[in-house]
mmCIF file of C-alpha atoms in Angstrom:
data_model
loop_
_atom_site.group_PDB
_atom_site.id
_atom_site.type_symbol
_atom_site.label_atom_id
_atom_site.label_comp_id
_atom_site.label_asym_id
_atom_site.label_seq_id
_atom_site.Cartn_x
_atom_site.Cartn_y
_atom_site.Cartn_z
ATOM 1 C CA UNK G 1 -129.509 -100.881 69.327
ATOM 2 C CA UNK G 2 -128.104 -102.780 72.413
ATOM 3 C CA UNK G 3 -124.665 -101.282 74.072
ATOM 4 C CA UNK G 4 -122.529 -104.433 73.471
ATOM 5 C CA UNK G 5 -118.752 -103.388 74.482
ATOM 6 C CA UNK G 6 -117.278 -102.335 71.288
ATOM 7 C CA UNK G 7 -120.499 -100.051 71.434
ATOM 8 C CA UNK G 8 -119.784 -98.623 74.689
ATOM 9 C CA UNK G 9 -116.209 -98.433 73.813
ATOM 10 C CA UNK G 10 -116.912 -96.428 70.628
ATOM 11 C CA UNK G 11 -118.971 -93.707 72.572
ATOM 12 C CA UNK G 12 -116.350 -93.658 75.517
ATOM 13 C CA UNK G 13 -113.763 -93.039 73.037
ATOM 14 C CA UNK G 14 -116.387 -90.072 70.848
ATOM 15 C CA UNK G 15 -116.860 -88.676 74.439
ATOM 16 C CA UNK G 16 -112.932 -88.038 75.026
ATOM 17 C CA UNK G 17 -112.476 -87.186 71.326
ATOM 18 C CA UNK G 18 -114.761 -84.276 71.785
ATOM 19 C CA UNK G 19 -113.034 -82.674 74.862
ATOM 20 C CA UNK G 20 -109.861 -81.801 72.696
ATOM 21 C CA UNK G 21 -112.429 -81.033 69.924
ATOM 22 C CA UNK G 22 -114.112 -78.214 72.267
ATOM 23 C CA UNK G 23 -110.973 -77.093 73.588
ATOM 24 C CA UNK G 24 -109.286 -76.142 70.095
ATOM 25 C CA UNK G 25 -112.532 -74.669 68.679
ATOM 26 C CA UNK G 26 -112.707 -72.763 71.970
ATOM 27 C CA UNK G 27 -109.166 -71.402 71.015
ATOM 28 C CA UNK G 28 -109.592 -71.179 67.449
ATOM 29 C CA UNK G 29 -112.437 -69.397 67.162
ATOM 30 C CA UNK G 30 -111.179 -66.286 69.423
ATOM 31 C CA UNK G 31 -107.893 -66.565 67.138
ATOM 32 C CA UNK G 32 -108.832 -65.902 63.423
ATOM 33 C CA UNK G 33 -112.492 -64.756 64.386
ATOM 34 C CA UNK G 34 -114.448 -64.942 61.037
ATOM 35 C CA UNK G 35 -112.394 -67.897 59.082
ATOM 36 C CA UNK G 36 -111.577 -69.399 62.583
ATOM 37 C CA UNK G 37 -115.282 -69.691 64.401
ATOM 38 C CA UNK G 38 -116.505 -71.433 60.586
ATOM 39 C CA UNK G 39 -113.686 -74.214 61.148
ATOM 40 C CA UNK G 40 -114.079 -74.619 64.398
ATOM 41 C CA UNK G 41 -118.073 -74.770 64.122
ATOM 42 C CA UNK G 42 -117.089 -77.250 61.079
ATOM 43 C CA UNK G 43 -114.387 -78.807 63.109
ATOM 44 C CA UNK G 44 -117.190 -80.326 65.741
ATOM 45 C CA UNK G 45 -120.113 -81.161 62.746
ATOM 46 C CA UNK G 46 -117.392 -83.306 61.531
ATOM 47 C CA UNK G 47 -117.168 -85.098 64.413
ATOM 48 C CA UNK G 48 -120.484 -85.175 65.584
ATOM 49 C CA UNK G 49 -121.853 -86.464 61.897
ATOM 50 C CA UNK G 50 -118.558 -88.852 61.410
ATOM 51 C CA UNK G 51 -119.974 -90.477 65.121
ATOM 52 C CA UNK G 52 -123.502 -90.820 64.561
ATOM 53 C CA UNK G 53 -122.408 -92.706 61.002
ATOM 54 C CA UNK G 54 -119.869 -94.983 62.634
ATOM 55 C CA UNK G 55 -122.180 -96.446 65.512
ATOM 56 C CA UNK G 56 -124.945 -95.918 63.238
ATOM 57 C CA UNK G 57 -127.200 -93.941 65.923
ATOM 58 C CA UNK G 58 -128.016 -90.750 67.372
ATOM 59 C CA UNK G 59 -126.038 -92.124 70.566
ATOM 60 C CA UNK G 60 -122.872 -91.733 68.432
ATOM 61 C CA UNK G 61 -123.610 -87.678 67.852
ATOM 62 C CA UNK G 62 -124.488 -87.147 71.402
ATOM 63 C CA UNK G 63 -121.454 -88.655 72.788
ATOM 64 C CA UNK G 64 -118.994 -85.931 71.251
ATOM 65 C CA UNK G 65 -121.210 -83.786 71.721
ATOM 66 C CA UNK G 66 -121.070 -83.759 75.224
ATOM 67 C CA UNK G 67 -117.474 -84.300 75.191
ATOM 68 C CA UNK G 68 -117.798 -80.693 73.628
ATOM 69 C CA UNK G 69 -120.175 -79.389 75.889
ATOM 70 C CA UNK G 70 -118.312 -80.178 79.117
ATOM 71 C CA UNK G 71 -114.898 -78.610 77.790
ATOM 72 C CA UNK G 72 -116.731 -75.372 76.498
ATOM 73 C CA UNK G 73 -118.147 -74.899 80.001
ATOM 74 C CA UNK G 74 -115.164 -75.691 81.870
ATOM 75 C CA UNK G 75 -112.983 -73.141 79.596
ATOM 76 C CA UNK G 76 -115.839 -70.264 80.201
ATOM 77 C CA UNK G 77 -115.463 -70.341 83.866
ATOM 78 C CA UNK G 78 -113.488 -67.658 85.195
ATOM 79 C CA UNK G 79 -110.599 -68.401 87.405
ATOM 80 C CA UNK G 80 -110.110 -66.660 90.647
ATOM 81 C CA UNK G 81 -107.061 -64.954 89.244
ATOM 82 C CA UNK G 82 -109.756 -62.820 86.878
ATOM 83 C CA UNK G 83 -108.495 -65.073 83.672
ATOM 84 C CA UNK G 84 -110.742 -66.008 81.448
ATOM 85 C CA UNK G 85 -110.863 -68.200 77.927
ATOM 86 C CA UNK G 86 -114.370 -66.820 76.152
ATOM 87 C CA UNK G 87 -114.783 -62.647 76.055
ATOM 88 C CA UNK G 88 -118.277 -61.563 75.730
ATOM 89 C CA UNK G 89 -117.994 -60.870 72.389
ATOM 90 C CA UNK G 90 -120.080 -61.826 69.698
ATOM 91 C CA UNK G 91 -118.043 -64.871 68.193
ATOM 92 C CA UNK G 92 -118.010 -66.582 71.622
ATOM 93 C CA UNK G 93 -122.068 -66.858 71.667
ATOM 94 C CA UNK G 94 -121.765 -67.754 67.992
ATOM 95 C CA UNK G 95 -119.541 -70.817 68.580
ATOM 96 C CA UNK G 96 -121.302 -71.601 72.056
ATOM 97 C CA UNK G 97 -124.971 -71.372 70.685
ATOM 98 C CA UNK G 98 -123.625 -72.590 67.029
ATOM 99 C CA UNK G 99 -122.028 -75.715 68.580
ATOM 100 C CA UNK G 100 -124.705 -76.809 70.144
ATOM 101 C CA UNK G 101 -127.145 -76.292 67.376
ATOM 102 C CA UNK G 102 -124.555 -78.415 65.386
ATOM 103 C CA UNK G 103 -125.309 -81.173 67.826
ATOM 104 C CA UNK G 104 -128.873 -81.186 68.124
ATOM 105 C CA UNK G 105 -128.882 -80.639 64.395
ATOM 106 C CA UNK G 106 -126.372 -83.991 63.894
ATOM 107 C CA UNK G 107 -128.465 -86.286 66.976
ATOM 108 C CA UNK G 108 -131.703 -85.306 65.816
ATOM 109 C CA UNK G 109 -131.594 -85.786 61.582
ATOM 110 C CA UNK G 110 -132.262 -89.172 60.646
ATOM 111 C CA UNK G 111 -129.529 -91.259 59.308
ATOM 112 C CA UNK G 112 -130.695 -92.629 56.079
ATOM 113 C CA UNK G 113 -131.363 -95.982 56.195
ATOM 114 C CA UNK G 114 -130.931 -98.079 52.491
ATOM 115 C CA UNK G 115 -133.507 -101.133 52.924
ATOM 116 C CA UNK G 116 -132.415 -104.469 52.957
ATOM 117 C CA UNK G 117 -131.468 -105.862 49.224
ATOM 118 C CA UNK G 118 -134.692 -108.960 49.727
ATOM 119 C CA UNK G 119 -136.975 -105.695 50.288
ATOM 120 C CA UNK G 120 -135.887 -103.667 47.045
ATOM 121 C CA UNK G 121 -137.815 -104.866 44.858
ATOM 122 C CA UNK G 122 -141.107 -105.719 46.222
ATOM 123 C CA UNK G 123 -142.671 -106.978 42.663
ATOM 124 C CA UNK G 124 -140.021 -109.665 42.705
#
């Protein structure tokens, strides 16, 4: 597909969408650990699936996604103070590793296509 500007638009706009995404998930998932990292993990498959179907691509998953990607890193970085977002426990690797098999998961499954309605019936 070519990037015409609503295109470009679209994945500009899935690309700041999944900062905020990254950020809550990030919080919610240390919160209410069991109930919290399944939403949050759910939370970004939403919005990875829900961008892939609106521009019809894998461009529209991978957009989010690294929307998501780039807030997750910047919240595990330790400050200089010592403060940190992520422990090292085991539902921090599950949302880091989880998210991002969420979005290789949504980019990389084919969208199903329906063919056009002149090649439906082929006998016709």
């Amino acid at each position: 597909m070519s990037l015409t500007p609503a295109r470009a638009t679209a994945l500009l706009l899935l690309f700041v969408l999944g900062v905020p995404v990254g950020a809550a998930g990030a919080l919610l998932q240390g919160g209410w650990f069991p109930g919290g990292l399944l939403l949050a993990l759910l939370g970004a498959a939403g919005l990875f699936h829900g961008g892939a179907r609106l521009t019809r691509g894998r461009s529209g998953a991978v957009a989010p996604a690294a929307g998501w990607l780039v807030a997750v890193i910047l919240l595990t970085a330790s400050r200089p103070e010592g403060d940190f977002l992520f422990g090292a426990g085991l539902g921090s690797y599950l949302f880091l590793l989880g998210g991002m098999a969420v979005a290789v998961m949504c980019a990389t499954l084919g969208l199903s296509q329906q063919p056009p309605a002149s090649d439906a019936r082929l006998g016709k």
